[in-house]
XYZ file of C-alpha atoms in Angstrom:
603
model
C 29.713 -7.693 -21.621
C 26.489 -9.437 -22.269
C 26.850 -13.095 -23.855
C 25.386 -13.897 -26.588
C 22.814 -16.309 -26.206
C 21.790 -19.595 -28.629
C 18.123 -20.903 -28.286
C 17.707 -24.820 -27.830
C 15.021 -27.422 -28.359
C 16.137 -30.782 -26.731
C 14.471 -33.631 -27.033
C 14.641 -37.058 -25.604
C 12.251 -40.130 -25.009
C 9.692 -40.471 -22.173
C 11.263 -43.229 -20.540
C 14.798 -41.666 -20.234
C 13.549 -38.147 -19.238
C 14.128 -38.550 -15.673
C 17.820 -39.278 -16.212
C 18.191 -36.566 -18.763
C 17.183 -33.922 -16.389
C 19.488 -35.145 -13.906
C 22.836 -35.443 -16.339
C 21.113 -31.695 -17.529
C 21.362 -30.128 -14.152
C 24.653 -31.623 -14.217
C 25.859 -29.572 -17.231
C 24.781 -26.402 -15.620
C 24.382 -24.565 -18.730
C 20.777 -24.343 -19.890
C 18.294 -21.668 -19.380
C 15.072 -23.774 -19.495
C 12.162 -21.642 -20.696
C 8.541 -23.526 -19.824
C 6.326 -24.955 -22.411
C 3.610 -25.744 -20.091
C 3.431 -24.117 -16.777
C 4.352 -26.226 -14.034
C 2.159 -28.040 -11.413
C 1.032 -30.651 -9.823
C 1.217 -32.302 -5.708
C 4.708 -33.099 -5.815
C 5.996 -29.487 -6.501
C 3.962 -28.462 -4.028
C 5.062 -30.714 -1.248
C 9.088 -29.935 -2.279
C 7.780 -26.188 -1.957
C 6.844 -27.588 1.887
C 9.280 -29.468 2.780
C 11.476 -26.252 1.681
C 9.771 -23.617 3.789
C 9.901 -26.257 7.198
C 13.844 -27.002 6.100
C 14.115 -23.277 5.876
C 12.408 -22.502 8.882
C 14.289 -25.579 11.078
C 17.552 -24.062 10.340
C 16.268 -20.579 11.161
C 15.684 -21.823 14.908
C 18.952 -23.593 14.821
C 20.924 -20.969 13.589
C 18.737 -17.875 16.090
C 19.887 -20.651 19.043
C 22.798 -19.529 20.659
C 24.974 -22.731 21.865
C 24.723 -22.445 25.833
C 26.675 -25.736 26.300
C 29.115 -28.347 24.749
C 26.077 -30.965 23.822
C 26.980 -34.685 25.760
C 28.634 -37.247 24.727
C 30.521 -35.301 22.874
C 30.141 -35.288 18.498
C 26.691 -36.156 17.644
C 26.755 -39.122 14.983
C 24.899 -37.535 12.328
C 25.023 -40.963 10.269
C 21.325 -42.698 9.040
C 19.425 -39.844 11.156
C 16.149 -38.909 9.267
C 16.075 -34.906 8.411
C 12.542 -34.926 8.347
C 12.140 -36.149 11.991
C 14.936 -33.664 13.049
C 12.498 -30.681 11.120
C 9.499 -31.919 12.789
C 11.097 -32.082 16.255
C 12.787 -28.983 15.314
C 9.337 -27.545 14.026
C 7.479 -28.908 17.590
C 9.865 -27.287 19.439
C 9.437 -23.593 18.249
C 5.293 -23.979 19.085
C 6.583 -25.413 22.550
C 8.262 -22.798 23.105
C 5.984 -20.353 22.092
C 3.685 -21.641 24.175
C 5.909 -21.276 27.198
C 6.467 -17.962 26.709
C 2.902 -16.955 26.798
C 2.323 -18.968 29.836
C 5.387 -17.372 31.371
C 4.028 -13.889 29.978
C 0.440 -14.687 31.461
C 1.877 -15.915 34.968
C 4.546 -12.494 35.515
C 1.278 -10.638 35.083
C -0.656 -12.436 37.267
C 2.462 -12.518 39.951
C 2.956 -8.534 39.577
C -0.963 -8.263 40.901
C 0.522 -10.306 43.920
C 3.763 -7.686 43.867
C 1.416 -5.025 44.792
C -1.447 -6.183 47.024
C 0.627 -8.809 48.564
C 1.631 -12.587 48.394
C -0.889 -13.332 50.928
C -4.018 -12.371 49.015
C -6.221 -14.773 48.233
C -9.364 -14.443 45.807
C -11.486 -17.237 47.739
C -11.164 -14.265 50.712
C -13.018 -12.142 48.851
C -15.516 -14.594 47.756
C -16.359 -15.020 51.405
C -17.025 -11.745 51.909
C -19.305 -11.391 49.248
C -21.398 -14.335 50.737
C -21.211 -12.098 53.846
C -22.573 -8.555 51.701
C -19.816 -7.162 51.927
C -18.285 -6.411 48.311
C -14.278 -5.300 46.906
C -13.197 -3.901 43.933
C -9.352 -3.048 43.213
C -8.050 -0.349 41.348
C -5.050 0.539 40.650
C -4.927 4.285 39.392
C -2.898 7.645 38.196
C -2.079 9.726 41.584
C -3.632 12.433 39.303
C -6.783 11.076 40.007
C -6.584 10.351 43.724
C -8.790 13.806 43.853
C -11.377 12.202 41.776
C -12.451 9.759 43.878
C -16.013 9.502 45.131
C -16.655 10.944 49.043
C -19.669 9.097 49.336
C -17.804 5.862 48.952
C -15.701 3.538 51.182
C -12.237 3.353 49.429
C -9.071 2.866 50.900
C -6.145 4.164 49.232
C -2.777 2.004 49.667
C 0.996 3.230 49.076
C 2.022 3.532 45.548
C 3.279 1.091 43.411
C 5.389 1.091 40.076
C 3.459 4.433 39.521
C 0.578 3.393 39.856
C -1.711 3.973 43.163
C -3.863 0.684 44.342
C -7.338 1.777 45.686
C -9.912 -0.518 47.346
C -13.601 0.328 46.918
C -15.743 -1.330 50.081
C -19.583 -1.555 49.347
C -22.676 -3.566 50.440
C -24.259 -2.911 47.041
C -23.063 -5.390 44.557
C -23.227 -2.387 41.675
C -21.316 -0.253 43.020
C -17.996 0.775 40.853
C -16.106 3.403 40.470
C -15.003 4.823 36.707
C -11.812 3.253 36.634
C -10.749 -0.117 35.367
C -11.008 -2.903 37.199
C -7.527 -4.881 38.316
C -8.155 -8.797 37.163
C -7.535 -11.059 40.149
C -5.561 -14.145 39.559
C -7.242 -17.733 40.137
C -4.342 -19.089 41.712
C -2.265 -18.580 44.309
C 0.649 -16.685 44.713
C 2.798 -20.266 45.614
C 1.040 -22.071 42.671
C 1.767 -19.180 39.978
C 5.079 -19.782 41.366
C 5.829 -23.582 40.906
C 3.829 -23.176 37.309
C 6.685 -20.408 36.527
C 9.422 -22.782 37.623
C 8.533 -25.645 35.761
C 7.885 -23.697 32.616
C 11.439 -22.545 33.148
C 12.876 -25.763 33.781
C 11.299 -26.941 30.171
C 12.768 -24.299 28.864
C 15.747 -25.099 30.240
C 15.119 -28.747 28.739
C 14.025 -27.018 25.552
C 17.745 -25.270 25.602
C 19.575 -28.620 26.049
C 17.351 -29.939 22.914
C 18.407 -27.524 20.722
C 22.282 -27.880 21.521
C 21.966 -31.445 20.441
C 20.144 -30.707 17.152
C 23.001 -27.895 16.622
C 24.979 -30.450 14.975
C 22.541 -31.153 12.476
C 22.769 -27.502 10.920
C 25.393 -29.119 8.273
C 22.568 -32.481 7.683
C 20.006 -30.193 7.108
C 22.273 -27.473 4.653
C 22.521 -30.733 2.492
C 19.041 -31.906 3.155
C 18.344 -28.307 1.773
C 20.073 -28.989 -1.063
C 18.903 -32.070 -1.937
C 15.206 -30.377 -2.107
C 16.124 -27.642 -4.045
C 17.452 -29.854 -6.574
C 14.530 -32.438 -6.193
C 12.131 -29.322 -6.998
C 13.870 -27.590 -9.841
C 13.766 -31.491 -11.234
C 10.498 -31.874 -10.629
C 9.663 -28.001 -12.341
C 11.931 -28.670 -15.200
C 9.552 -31.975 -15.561
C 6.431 -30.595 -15.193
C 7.430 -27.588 -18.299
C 8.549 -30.015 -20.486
C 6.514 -30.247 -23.665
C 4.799 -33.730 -24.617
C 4.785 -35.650 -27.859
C 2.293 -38.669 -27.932
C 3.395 -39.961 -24.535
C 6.850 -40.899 -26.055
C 9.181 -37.977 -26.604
C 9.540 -35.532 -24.115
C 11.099 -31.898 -25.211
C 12.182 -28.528 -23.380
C 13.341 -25.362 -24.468
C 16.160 -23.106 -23.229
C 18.802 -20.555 -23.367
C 22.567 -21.540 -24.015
C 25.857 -19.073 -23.649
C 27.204 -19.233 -27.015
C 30.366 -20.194 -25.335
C 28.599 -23.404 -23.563
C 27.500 -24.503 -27.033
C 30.324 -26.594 -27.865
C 30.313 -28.840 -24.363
C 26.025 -28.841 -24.758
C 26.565 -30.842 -27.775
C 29.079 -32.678 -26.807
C 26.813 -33.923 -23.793
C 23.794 -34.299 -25.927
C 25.807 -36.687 -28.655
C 27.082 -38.663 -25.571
C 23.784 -39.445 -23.946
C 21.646 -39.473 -27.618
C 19.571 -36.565 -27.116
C 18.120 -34.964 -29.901
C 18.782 -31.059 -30.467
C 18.058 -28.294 -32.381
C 20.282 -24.696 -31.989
C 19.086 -21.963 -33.229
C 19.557 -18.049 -32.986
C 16.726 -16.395 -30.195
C 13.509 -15.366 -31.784
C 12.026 -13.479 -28.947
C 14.238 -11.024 -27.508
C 12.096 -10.084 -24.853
C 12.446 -13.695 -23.428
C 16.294 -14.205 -23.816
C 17.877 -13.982 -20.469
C 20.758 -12.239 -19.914
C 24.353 -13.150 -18.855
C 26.542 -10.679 -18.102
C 30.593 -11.605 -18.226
C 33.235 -9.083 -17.444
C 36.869 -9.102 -16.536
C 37.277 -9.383 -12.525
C 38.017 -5.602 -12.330
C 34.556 -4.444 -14.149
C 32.850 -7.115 -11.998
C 33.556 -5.617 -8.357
C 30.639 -3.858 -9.334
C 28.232 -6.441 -9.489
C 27.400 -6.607 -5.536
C 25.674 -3.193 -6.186
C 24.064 -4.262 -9.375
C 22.208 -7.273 -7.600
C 21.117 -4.708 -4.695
C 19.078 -2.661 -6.681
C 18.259 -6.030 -8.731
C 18.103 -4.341 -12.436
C 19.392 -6.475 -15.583
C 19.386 -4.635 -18.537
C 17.829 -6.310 -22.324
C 19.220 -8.585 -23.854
C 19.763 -6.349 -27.227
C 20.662 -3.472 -24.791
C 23.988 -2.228 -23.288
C 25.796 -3.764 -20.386
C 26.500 -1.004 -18.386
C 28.876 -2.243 -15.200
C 32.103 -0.395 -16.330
C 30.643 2.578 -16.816
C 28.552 2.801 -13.876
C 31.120 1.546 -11.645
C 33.688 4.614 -12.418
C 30.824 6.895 -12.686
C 29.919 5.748 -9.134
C 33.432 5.871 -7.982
C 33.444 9.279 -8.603
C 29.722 9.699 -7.639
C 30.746 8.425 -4.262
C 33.979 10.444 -3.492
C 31.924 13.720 -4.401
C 28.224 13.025 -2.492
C 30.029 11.717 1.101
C 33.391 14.053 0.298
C 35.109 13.641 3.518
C 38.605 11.877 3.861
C 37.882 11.138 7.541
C 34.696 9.448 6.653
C 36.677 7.427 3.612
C 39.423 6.066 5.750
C 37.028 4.638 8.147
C 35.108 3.010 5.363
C 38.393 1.628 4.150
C 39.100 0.561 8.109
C 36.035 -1.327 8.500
C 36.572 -3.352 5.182
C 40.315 -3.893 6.229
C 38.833 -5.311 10.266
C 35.535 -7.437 8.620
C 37.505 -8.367 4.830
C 36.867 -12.033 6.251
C 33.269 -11.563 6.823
C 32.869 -9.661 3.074
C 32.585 -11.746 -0.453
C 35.836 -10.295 -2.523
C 34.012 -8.625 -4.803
C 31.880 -6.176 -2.264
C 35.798 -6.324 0.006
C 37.242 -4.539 -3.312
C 34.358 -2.323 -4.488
C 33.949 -0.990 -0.798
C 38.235 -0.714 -1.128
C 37.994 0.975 -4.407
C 34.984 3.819 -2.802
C 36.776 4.030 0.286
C 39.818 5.143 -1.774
C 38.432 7.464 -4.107
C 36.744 9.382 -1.251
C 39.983 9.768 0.345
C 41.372 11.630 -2.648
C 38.736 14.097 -3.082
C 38.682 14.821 0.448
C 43.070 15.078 0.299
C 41.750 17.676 -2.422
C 39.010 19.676 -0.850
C 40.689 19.478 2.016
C 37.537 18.007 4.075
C 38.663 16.114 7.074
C 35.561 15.138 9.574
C 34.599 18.720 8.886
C 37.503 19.876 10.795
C 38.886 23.057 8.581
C 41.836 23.034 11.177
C 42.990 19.320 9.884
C 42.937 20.783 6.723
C 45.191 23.922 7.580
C 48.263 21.257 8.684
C 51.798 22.077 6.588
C 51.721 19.132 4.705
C 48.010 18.477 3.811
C 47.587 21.859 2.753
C 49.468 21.617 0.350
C 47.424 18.781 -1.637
C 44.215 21.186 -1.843
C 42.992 22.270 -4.595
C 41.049 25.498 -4.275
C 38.587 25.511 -6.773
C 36.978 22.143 -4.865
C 38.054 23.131 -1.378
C 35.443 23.126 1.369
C 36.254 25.997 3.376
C 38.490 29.270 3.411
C 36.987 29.632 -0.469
C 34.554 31.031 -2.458
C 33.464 28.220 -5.057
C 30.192 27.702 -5.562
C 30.161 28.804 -9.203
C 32.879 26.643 -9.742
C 31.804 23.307 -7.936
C 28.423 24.313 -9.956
C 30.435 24.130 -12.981
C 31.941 21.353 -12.567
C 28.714 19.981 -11.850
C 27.019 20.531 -14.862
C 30.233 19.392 -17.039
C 30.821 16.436 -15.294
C 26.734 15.827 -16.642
C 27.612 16.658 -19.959
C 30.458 14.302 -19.791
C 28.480 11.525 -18.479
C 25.606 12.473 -21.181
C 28.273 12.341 -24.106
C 29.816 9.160 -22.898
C 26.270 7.573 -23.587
C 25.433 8.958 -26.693
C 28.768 7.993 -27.817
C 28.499 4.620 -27.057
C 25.492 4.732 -29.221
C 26.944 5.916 -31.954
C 28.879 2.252 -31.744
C 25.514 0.891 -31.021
C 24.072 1.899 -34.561
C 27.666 2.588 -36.280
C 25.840 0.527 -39.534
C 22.782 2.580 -39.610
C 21.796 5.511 -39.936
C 20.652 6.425 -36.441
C 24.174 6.670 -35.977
C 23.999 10.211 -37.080
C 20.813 11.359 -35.018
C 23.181 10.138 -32.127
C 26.177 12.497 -33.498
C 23.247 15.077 -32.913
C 22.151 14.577 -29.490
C 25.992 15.072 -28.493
C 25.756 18.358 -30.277
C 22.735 19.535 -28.507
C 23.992 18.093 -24.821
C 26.825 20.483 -25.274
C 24.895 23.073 -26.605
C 22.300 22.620 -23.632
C 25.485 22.762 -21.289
C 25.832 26.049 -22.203
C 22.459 27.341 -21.677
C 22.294 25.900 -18.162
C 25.918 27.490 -17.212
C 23.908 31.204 -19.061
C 20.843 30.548 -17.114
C 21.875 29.709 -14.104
C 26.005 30.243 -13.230
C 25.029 33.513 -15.720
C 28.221 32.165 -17.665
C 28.107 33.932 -20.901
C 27.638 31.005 -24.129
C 30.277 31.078 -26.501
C 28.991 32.969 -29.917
C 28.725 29.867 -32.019
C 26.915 27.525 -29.634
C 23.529 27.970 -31.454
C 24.853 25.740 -34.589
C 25.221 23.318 -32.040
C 21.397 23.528 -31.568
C 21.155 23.721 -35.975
C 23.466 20.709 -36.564
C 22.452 19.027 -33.625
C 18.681 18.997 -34.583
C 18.886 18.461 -37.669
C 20.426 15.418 -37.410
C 18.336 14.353 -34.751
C 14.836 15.220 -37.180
C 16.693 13.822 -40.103
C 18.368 10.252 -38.782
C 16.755 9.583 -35.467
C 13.843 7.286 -36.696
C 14.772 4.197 -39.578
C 11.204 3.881 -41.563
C 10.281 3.453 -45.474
C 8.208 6.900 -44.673
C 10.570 9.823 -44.655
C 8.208 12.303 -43.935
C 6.387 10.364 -41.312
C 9.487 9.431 -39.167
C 10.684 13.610 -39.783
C 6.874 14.502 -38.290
C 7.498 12.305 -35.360
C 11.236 13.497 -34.622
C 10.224 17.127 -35.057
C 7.055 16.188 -32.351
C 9.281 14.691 -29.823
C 12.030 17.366 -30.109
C 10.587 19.633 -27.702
C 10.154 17.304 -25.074
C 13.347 15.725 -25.250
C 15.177 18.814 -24.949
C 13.672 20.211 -21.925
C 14.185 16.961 -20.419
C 17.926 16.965 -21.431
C 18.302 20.371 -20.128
C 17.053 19.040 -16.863
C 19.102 15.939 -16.818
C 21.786 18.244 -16.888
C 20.842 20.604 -14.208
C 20.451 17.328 -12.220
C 24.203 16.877 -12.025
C 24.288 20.000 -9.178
C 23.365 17.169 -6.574
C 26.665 16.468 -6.534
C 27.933 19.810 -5.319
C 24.852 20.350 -3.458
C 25.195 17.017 -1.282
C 28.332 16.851 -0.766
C 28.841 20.429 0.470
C 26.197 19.781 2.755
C 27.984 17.128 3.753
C 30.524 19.116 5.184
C 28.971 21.625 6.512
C 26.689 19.592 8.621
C 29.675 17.776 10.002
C 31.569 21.215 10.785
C 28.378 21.917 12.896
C 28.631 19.501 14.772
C 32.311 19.984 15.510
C 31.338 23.769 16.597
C 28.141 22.223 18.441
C 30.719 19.530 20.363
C 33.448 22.312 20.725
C 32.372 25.400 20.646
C 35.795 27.314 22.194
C 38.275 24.043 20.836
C 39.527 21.671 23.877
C 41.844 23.885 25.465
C 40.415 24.488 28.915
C 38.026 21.363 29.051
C 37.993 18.683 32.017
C 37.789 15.047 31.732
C 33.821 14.985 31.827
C 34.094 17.537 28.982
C 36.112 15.972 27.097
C 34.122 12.510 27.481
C 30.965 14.548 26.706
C 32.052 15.963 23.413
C 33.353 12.755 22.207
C 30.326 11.206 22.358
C 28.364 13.861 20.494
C 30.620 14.110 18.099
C 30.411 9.988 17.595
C 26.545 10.364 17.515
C 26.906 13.192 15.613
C 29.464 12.064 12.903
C 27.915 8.759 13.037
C 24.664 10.640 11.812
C 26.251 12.476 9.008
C 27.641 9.758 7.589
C 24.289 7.670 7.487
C 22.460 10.729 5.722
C 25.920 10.531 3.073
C 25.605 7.138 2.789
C 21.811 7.615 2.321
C 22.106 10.311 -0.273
C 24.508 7.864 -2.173
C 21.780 5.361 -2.969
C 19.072 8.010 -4.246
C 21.749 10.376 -6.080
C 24.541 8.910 -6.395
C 22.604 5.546 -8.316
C 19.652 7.966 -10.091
C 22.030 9.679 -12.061
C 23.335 6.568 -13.376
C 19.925 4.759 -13.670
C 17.979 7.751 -14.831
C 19.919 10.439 -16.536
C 22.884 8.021 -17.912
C 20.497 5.177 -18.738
C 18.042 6.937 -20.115
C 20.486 8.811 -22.855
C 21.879 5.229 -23.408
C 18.387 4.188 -23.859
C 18.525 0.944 -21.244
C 15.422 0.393 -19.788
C 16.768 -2.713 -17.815
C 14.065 -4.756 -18.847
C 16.175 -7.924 -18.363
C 15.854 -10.892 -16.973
C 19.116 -12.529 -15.400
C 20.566 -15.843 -16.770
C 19.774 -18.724 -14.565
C 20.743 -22.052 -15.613
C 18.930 -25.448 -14.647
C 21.825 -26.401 -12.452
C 21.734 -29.194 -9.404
C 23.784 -28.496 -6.414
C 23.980 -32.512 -5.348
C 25.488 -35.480 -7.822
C 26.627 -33.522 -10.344
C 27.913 -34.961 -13.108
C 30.795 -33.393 -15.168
């Protein structure tokens, strides 16, 4: 259910402002809508000192503890968080430049792998005082054949699959068409002792970063603190300004908080004004449901859409639509009752509302697949005394013939859903007239129904259908459109008409993805079975055996990725498209976020 919302002006002198913003945050409860954008050097620095806070507890928390720190608990007491972040901040460019010295150095020390520890570049140089010139390659063996016969090269014994070549010449040109190898500076015993002192300071670094583990809770609150500091600071900075000595904002209240706002404001002698919203495009919008309804929201916040504020809140209907969505599209009881055994293993690592939803998905794929009989694919599972007994036929996955039915039930399951919206409409607009062009479009869903079960199942239409496409019309020309020109508003119905239809004829023939998925779903995983064993497991040895378990993992594990996948773009288009769209939600929300602080509140 979406809250209704009250509109606010507060206002409160310029001296006080920085302790009404504080008690404010404390209430939790108001919306606050800009006057003047915010700016200035202080939000900018909190918007700093957020990203390195951020950023410090990122390298704390990627740091795996390699050792109880010493002396035991760290006092934590008077300790500056800003040093710890810019320590904490040093430390990652440190590091970073370790690793490219260390990445430098085991290339240098893999030229000394293959031409020897003993090689020495100040050798070379000596020779080329004495005109006598090297160059090292180190090439394909495909190319061996390649090389030059009217050159001196010396070809050496291959190495990590690569062939080293020597080129001897008293002509300082001379090259051959291959790149050159880079020879190190140093020796092979200083690359050495560079690498193990890099490595003991990263050792060192290691022991650093096990002390400032116990930090990761100082820091959390530091983060806090600078969240709050900056949403102060913003809510500051959008305040409006009268003369220097009253300061206002304006905001968004539940209409349930409205009683403990004024309360607050008559406490600490703010002045107020309440009023209904004016702009309904601005009003935010807080959604409310019973805990049952709001299992749902984890998936709502995924694909981040809020519907208007003067539109419908859809969570109960999506959530058994998507129930059922979900048991159809990944079909398989096998596949359900590991879903539900992975929630049941990780339900500590899971918030309680994604636990349930994931419980309440993982169940209602279990029943359609204890009715289609679909059990990793496996028809044989399904053939077993007492499971057979719980399929229905018309939805099984094998041993029938059902296509026209699962079609079927397809499209009315579509028509259903389609209704459903409409209807709620009709509740939408139940003191106006539109409520009627609403009464209409249920009419000509139904009557669509039955052209798409003619057209395509070749269903024959019941004889009366087309005064469902009369009635249904005419309302829809007559009532859709509220406007003091009755003729105008009929021209503009009768104009869109067309359009609509074929798109609600569409919508409709949309719903097939649900048959089409899911039975793909199934058969996909049967191949695989057949793939892994072909002749059953009678016969197989150990190494077999081993063999076709793994394939069918990988392969199971595969098909339940693509179900999983085809969830998220079917299973959530028909409810954001097809459903929403005959509901009319666009979702052109924006979610209710009060000006709360997370440190000192004050009740």
């Amino acid at each position: 259910m979406i809250v209704r919302m009250k509109e606010i002006l507060l206002f409160t002198s310029a001296k006080a402002v920085d302790d009404t913003i504080q008690k404010l945050g404390g209430l939790g409860v108001v919306d606050i809508k800009e006057v003047h954008p915010p700016s200035g050097d202080v939000i900018e620095r909190c918007l700093q000192d957020i990203e390195d806070t951020h950023q410090a507890l990122s390298i704390l928390e990627q740091h795996e503890l390699t050792d109880v720190p010493p002396n035991g608990i760290v006092d934590t007491n008077g300790k500056d968080p800003k040093r710890i972040i810019g320590r904490l901040l040093k430390s990652k460019t440190v590091k970073q430049n370790i690793d490219k010295t260390l990445e430098d150095i085991s290339s240098q020390l893999q030229f000394y792998d293959t031409w020897g520890q003993q090689f020495h570049k100040k050798d070379l140089d000596d020779l080329n005082r004495n005109g006598i010139y090297v160059r090292l390659y180190a090439i394909e063996k495909s190319q061996i054949k390649t090389l030059p016969k009217d050159k001196t090269t010396v070809v050496f014994t291959e190495k990590d699959g690569k062939i080293p070549v020597a080129l001897f010449s008293q002509n300082a040109k001379d090259r051959l068409n291959f790149k050159e190898v880079t020879i190190p500076d140093l020796l092979y015993t200083s690359l050495q002792d560079i690498k193990k002192r890099k490595e003991r300071q990263l050792e060192q670094l290691k022991v650093f970063l096990n002390e400032q583990k116990a930090y990761v809770e100082l820091l959390t609150d530091y983060n806090h603190y600078l969240n709050d500091r900056f949403n102060s600071e913003t809510a500051l900075e959008s305040m409006g300004d009268i003369e220097g000595k009253v300061k206002f904002l304006r905001g968004y209240v539940p209409k349930d908080a409205v009683d403990g706002f004024k309360s607050r404001a008559k406490k600490e002698h703010w002045g107020y004004s309440i009023s209904e919203p004016t702009n309904m495009d601005e009003v935010p919008v807080y959604i409310k449901n019973p805990k049952w309804i709001s299992i749902i929201n984890p998936m709502m916040k995924f694909i981040d859409i809020v519907p208007g504020y003067k539109e419908i809140d859809v969570s109960i209907y999506f959530l058994i639509a998507f129930a059922l969505f979900f048991a159809m599209l990944v079909g398989d009881a096998g596949y359900g009752l590991i879903f539900l055994l992975l929630t049941i293993i990780f339900r500590k690592k899971m918030a309680a509302k994604l636990r349930t939803l994931i419980y309440v998905l993982s169940g209602s794929t279990i029943i359609w697949g204890l009715l289609s009989g679909t059990y990793f694919g496996a028809e044989q599972i399904a053939q077993l005394p007492f499971l057979r007994d719980l399929v229905i036929p018309n939805i099984a996955s094998f041993g029938v013939d059902n296509i026209n039915f699962m079609m079927h039930l397809s499209f009315l399951i579509g028509a259903i859903h389609l209704t459903v919206a409409h209807g709620i409409r009709i509740f939408q607009f139940i003191n106006s007239i539109k409520a009627l062009s609403e009464v209409g479009w249920i009419a000509l869903v139904w009557g669509l129904f039955f052209i798409t079960e003619q057209l395509v199942l070749g269903n024959p239409a019941p004889s009366w259908y087309n005064w469902l496409f009369i009635a249904g019309a005419t309302l829809v020309i007559f009532f859709s459109k509220e406007s003091t020109s009755f003729l105008k508003s009929m021209g503009a119905s009768i104009a869109n008409l067309p359009l609509s239809l074929i798109s609600g004829f569409s919508d409709i023939v949309s719903y097939v993805r649900l048959f089409a998925v899911g039975m793909a779903t199934a058969a996909v995983a049967a191949s695989f079975n057949n793939m892994a064993l072909p002749d059953g497991i009678a016969g197989m040895g150990i190494l077999d055996m081993l063999m076709a378990a793994i394939a069918l993992l990988l392969g199971h594990t595969l098909n339940i990725a693509l179900a999983l996948m085809a969830v998220m773009v079917h299973g959530i288009r028909l409810n954001m498209l097809e459903f929403a769209g005959h509901l009319g939600v666009q979702f052109s929300g924006e979610a209710y976020k009060p000006f709360k602080l997370m440190v000192n509140n004050e009740e």
